[in-house]
Amino acid sequence: MIIRQLAVGPLQANCFIVGCEKTNQAVVIDPGGEADKILMSLANHKLTLTAILNTHGHFDHVEGNKGLKDATGCDIYIHEEDAPMLQMVSSLASSFGLQMQNSPPADKYLKEGDVITVGEESLKVLHTPGHSPGGVSFCADGVVFVGDTLFAGSIGRTDLPGGSYNQLIASVKDKIFPLGDECVVCAGHGPETTVGREKMYNPFFQ
């Protein structure tokens, strides 16, 4: 599996390009802005985009949806509970003093247990609400892309509309921790970590 990480947008959210070495097909997880930068990385690695995946609907993770959709025609995937946020990118960003475009609407809704095929690789969908009602994580062999559910040494904020601290803690304990201590956690901001490291050192789970 090919994994490329890009920090994009004014909040430097982590965008991940996940590709199949055999077919050169790829998906983009959380294009939070700078669509041209993402498209350039895809071209440099000779990867063909097949889907745009959003872990959740907050503007700093979806602002690049439009640029990628316009350039490639690929479907946008998000959980149904977060789908309305795609039409609120501009208004929510403006409350942070930022100018952004709304995303096109979702083409397909994600739900627990869905499997997204990337060439000969696959990503399983885990519904991990708490940071947002429709937050999801994408799990592959030995790695999970968690959006803003879990960070190295911290967790996503739960004070935004639809957030729930209790839900988020349960999502991590019930969905992420069972993936095994060696599983690499690719977070929506900051460095990667592992399940084992967070179980042992993350203060929210002591």
mmCIF file of C-alpha atoms in Angstrom:
data_model
loop_
_atom_site.group_PDB
_atom_site.id
_atom_site.type_symbol
_atom_site.label_atom_id
_atom_site.label_comp_id
_atom_site.label_asym_id
_atom_site.label_seq_id
_atom_site.Cartn_x
_atom_site.Cartn_y
_atom_site.Cartn_z
ATOM 1 C CA MET A 1 0.000 0.000 0.000
ATOM 2 C CA ILE A 2 1.212 3.455 -0.914
ATOM 3 C CA ILE A 3 0.593 6.175 1.696
ATOM 4 C CA ARG A 4 1.492 9.820 1.138
ATOM 5 C CA GLN A 5 0.761 12.474 3.773
ATOM 6 C CA LEU A 6 0.269 16.151 2.952
ATOM 7 C CA ALA A 7 -0.444 18.995 5.375
ATOM 8 C CA VAL A 8 -3.000 21.200 3.610
ATOM 9 C CA GLY A 9 -5.124 24.284 4.187
ATOM 10 C CA PRO A 10 -4.769 27.111 6.712
ATOM 11 C CA LEU A 11 -5.146 24.701 9.653
ATOM 12 C CA GLN A 12 -2.579 22.268 8.191
ATOM 13 C CA ALA A 13 -4.869 19.256 8.322
ATOM 14 C CA ASN A 14 -3.347 15.957 7.311
ATOM 15 C CA CYS A 15 -4.511 14.724 3.909
ATOM 16 C CA PHE A 16 -3.631 11.146 2.980
ATOM 17 C CA ILE A 17 -3.221 9.663 -0.470
ATOM 18 C CA VAL A 18 -3.685 5.905 -0.208
ATOM 19 C CA GLY A 19 -2.809 3.899 -3.295
ATOM 20 C CA CYS A 20 -2.342 0.392 -4.644
ATOM 21 C CA GLU A 21 1.164 -0.385 -5.873
ATOM 22 C CA LYS A 22 -0.068 -2.919 -8.447
ATOM 23 C CA THR A 23 -2.822 -0.877 -10.110
ATOM 24 C CA ASN A 24 -1.730 2.721 -9.289
ATOM 25 C CA GLN A 25 -5.302 3.478 -8.241
ATOM 26 C CA ALA A 26 -5.687 5.747 -5.211
ATOM 27 C CA VAL A 27 -8.132 7.466 -2.901
ATOM 28 C CA VAL A 28 -7.658 10.759 -1.103
ATOM 29 C CA ILE A 29 -8.684 10.939 2.548
ATOM 30 C CA ASP A 30 -9.574 14.405 3.879
ATOM 31 C CA PRO A 31 -8.569 16.887 1.171
ATOM 32 C CA GLY A 32 -8.680 19.883 3.486
ATOM 33 C CA GLY A 33 -7.578 22.408 0.875
ATOM 34 C CA GLU A 34 -4.891 23.057 -1.733
ATOM 35 C CA ALA A 35 -6.441 20.703 -4.282
ATOM 36 C CA ASP A 36 -3.724 21.619 -6.804
ATOM 37 C CA LYS A 37 -1.059 20.402 -4.372
ATOM 38 C CA ILE A 38 -2.920 17.098 -3.930
ATOM 39 C CA LEU A 39 -3.399 16.664 -7.679
ATOM 40 C CA MET A 40 0.311 17.349 -8.234
ATOM 41 C CA SER A 41 1.263 14.682 -5.701
ATOM 42 C CA LEU A 42 -1.048 12.188 -7.412
ATOM 43 C CA ALA A 43 0.536 13.007 -10.777
ATOM 44 C CA ASN A 44 4.089 12.816 -9.423
ATOM 45 C CA HIS A 45 3.419 9.308 -8.105
ATOM 46 C CA LYS A 46 1.527 8.309 -11.282
ATOM 47 C CA LEU A 47 -1.629 7.555 -9.296
ATOM 48 C CA THR A 48 -5.189 7.669 -10.647
ATOM 49 C CA LEU A 49 -7.768 8.986 -8.199
ATOM 50 C CA THR A 50 -10.871 6.816 -7.806
ATOM 51 C CA ALA A 51 -12.635 8.316 -4.755
ATOM 52 C CA ILE A 52 -12.628 11.252 -2.323
ATOM 53 C CA LEU A 53 -13.123 10.098 1.275
ATOM 54 C CA ASN A 54 -14.044 12.401 4.169
ATOM 55 C CA THR A 55 -13.579 11.225 7.759
ATOM 56 C CA HIS A 56 -15.960 14.012 8.800
ATOM 57 C CA GLY A 57 -17.494 17.204 7.519
ATOM 58 C CA HIS A 58 -15.498 19.994 9.176
ATOM 59 C CA PHE A 59 -14.245 22.582 6.695
ATOM 60 C CA ASP A 60 -10.546 21.975 7.314
ATOM 61 C CA HIS A 61 -10.951 18.387 6.076
ATOM 62 C CA VAL A 62 -13.239 18.881 3.068
ATOM 63 C CA GLU A 63 -12.372 22.236 1.462
ATOM 64 C CA GLY A 64 -10.416 20.503 -1.316
ATOM 65 C CA ASN A 65 -13.377 18.311 -2.293
ATOM 66 C CA LYS A 66 -14.532 20.723 -4.993
ATOM 67 C CA GLY A 67 -11.139 21.062 -6.683
ATOM 68 C CA LEU A 68 -10.614 17.309 -6.779
ATOM 69 C CA LYS A 69 -14.175 16.654 -7.943
ATOM 70 C CA ASP A 70 -13.905 19.269 -10.691
ATOM 71 C CA ALA A 71 -10.583 17.870 -11.894
ATOM 72 C CA THR A 72 -11.360 14.158 -11.751
ATOM 73 C CA GLY A 73 -15.118 13.655 -11.495
ATOM 74 C CA CYS A 74 -14.565 11.226 -8.605
ATOM 75 C CA ASP A 75 -17.333 10.490 -6.118
ATOM 76 C CA ILE A 76 -17.298 12.124 -2.691
ATOM 77 C CA TYR A 77 -17.941 9.775 0.241
ATOM 78 C CA ILE A 78 -19.009 10.870 3.737
ATOM 79 C CA HIS A 79 -21.245 9.565 6.519
ATOM 80 C CA GLU A 80 -24.852 10.704 6.109
ATOM 81 C CA GLU A 81 -24.902 12.462 9.489
ATOM 82 C CA ASP A 82 -22.044 14.760 8.446
ATOM 83 C CA ALA A 83 -23.175 15.261 4.845
ATOM 84 C CA PRO A 84 -25.071 18.523 5.568
ATOM 85 C CA MET A 85 -21.794 20.142 6.640
ATOM 86 C CA LEU A 86 -20.542 19.999 3.053
ATOM 87 C CA GLN A 87 -22.963 22.812 2.213
ATOM 88 C CA MET A 88 -21.833 24.827 5.256
ATOM 89 C CA VAL A 89 -18.092 25.022 4.567
ATOM 90 C CA SER A 90 -18.152 28.694 3.592
ATOM 91 C CA SER A 91 -20.244 29.863 6.555
ATOM 92 C CA LEU A 92 -18.341 27.790 9.124
ATOM 93 C CA ALA A 93 -14.953 28.851 7.781
ATOM 94 C CA SER A 94 -16.008 32.508 7.855
ATOM 95 C CA SER A 95 -16.637 32.201 11.595
ATOM 96 C CA PHE A 96 -12.906 31.455 11.879
ATOM 97 C CA GLY A 97 -12.041 34.406 9.643
ATOM 98 C CA LEU A 98 -11.367 32.211 6.606
ATOM 99 C CA GLN A 99 -12.737 32.252 3.074
ATOM 100 C CA MET A 100 -13.561 28.814 1.632
ATOM 101 C CA GLN A 101 -15.831 27.272 -0.968
ATOM 102 C CA ASN A 102 -18.650 24.881 -0.167
ATOM 103 C CA SER A 103 -18.084 21.280 -1.156
ATOM 104 C CA PRO A 104 -20.234 19.596 -3.784
ATOM 105 C CA PRO A 105 -22.812 17.319 -2.153
ATOM 106 C CA ALA A 106 -21.944 13.748 -1.248
ATOM 107 C CA ASP A 107 -22.260 11.151 -3.980
ATOM 108 C CA LYS A 108 -22.271 8.203 -1.596
ATOM 109 C CA TYR A 109 -22.879 7.774 2.125
ATOM 110 C CA LEU A 110 -20.520 5.756 4.301
ATOM 111 C CA LYS A 111 -21.680 3.440 7.059
ATOM 112 C CA GLU A 112 -20.145 1.022 9.547
ATOM 113 C CA GLY A 113 -18.711 -2.038 7.853
ATOM 114 C CA ASP A 114 -18.491 -0.624 4.329
ATOM 115 C CA VAL A 115 -15.385 -1.613 2.391
ATOM 116 C CA ILE A 116 -13.779 0.849 -0.014
ATOM 117 C CA THR A 117 -11.711 -0.888 -2.687
ATOM 118 C CA VAL A 118 -8.482 0.761 -3.853
ATOM 119 C CA GLY A 119 -7.147 -1.412 -6.652
ATOM 120 C CA GLU A 120 -6.168 -4.599 -4.827
ATOM 121 C CA GLU A 121 -6.184 -2.879 -1.427
ATOM 122 C CA SER A 122 -9.215 -2.154 0.730
ATOM 123 C CA LEU A 123 -10.290 0.174 3.530
ATOM 124 C CA LYS A 124 -12.936 -0.831 6.044
ATOM 125 C CA VAL A 125 -15.211 1.888 7.407
ATOM 126 C CA LEU A 126 -15.582 2.262 11.180
ATOM 127 C CA HIS A 127 -18.234 4.684 12.464
ATOM 128 C CA THR A 128 -16.380 6.644 15.160
ATOM 129 C CA PRO A 129 -18.639 9.518 16.289
ATOM 130 C CA GLY A 130 -17.765 11.978 19.016
ATOM 131 C CA HIS A 131 -15.805 14.721 17.292
ATOM 132 C CA SER A 132 -18.796 14.910 14.952
ATOM 133 C CA PRO A 133 -21.932 12.754 14.650
ATOM 134 C CA GLY A 134 -20.871 11.178 11.364
ATOM 135 C CA GLY A 135 -17.177 10.782 12.052
ATOM 136 C CA VAL A 136 -15.644 7.675 10.497
ATOM 137 C CA SER A 137 -12.245 6.006 10.441
ATOM 138 C CA PHE A 138 -10.751 3.999 7.582
ATOM 139 C CA CYS A 139 -8.936 0.831 8.566
ATOM 140 C CA ALA A 140 -6.472 -1.125 6.420
ATOM 141 C CA ASP A 141 -3.995 -3.837 7.363
ATOM 142 C CA GLY A 142 -1.890 -2.368 10.171
ATOM 143 C CA VAL A 143 -3.008 1.229 9.761
ATOM 144 C CA VAL A 144 -6.076 3.311 10.541
ATOM 145 C CA PHE A 145 -6.953 6.831 9.372
ATOM 146 C CA VAL A 146 -8.927 8.398 12.216
ATOM 147 C CA GLY A 147 -9.533 12.014 11.211
ATOM 148 C CA ASP A 148 -9.893 14.110 14.376
ATOM 149 C CA THR A 149 -11.060 11.269 16.627
ATOM 150 C CA LEU A 150 -7.644 10.542 18.137
ATOM 151 C CA PHE A 151 -4.313 12.373 18.157
ATOM 152 C CA ALA A 152 -0.869 11.542 19.475
ATOM 153 C CA GLY A 153 -1.335 12.227 23.184
ATOM 154 C CA SER A 154 -4.768 13.799 22.826
ATOM 155 C CA ILE A 155 -8.257 13.516 21.337
ATOM 156 C CA GLY A 156 -10.409 15.595 19.019
ATOM 157 C CA ARG A 157 -12.408 18.446 20.483
ATOM 158 C CA THR A 158 -16.008 17.652 21.395
ATOM 159 C CA ASP A 159 -17.351 21.162 22.047
ATOM 160 C CA LEU A 160 -18.437 21.782 18.449
ATOM 161 C CA PRO A 161 -22.077 21.219 17.383
ATOM 162 C CA GLY A 162 -22.883 17.515 17.433
ATOM 163 C CA GLY A 163 -19.804 16.637 19.442
ATOM 164 C CA SER A 164 -19.911 14.241 22.388
ATOM 165 C CA TYR A 165 -17.032 13.490 24.744
ATOM 166 C CA ASN A 166 -18.587 10.222 25.923
ATOM 167 C CA GLN A 167 -19.177 9.077 22.346
ATOM 168 C CA LEU A 168 -15.628 9.922 21.330
ATOM 169 C CA ILE A 169 -14.066 8.025 24.229
ATOM 170 C CA ALA A 170 -16.275 5.033 23.464
ATOM 171 C CA SER A 171 -15.386 5.194 19.764
ATOM 172 C CA VAL A 172 -11.688 5.002 20.523
ATOM 173 C CA LYS A 173 -12.031 2.233 23.112
ATOM 174 C CA ASP A 174 -14.511 0.146 21.120
ATOM 175 C CA LYS A 175 -13.324 0.686 17.526
ATOM 176 C CA ILE A 176 -9.699 1.872 17.473
ATOM 177 C CA PHE A 177 -8.015 0.128 20.419
ATOM 178 C CA PRO A 178 -9.166 -3.375 19.341
ATOM 179 C CA LEU A 179 -7.131 -2.973 16.132
ATOM 180 C CA GLY A 180 -4.044 -3.985 18.110
ATOM 181 C CA ASP A 181 -1.093 -2.246 19.746
ATOM 182 C CA GLU A 182 1.032 -2.279 16.582
ATOM 183 C CA CYS A 183 -1.611 -0.590 14.448
ATOM 184 C CA VAL A 184 -0.383 2.771 13.137
ATOM 185 C CA VAL A 185 -2.781 5.650 13.779
ATOM 186 C CA CYS A 186 -2.772 8.358 11.096
ATOM 187 C CA ALA A 187 -4.458 11.386 12.638
ATOM 188 C CA GLY A 188 -6.076 14.418 11.076
ATOM 189 C CA HIS A 189 -3.504 16.772 12.627
ATOM 190 C CA GLY A 190 -0.013 16.250 13.970
ATOM 191 C CA PRO A 191 2.234 13.180 13.901
ATOM 192 C CA GLU A 192 1.254 9.549 13.535
ATOM 193 C CA THR A 193 1.201 7.305 16.573
ATOM 194 C CA THR A 194 0.263 3.728 17.447
ATOM 195 C CA VAL A 195 -2.636 2.168 19.307
ATOM 196 C CA GLY A 196 -0.250 0.775 21.912
ATOM 197 C CA ARG A 197 1.344 4.152 22.552
ATOM 198 C CA GLU A 198 -2.022 5.845 23.036
ATOM 199 C CA LYS A 199 -3.320 3.112 25.336
ATOM 200 C CA MET A 200 -0.243 3.532 27.498
ATOM 201 C CA TYR A 201 0.418 7.269 27.461
ATOM 202 C CA ASN A 202 -2.646 9.192 26.278
ATOM 203 C CA PRO A 203 -3.977 10.966 29.393
ATOM 204 C CA PHE A 204 -7.590 10.628 28.243
ATOM 205 C CA PHE A 205 -7.399 6.847 28.534
ATOM 206 C CA GLN A 206 -5.518 6.385 31.785
#
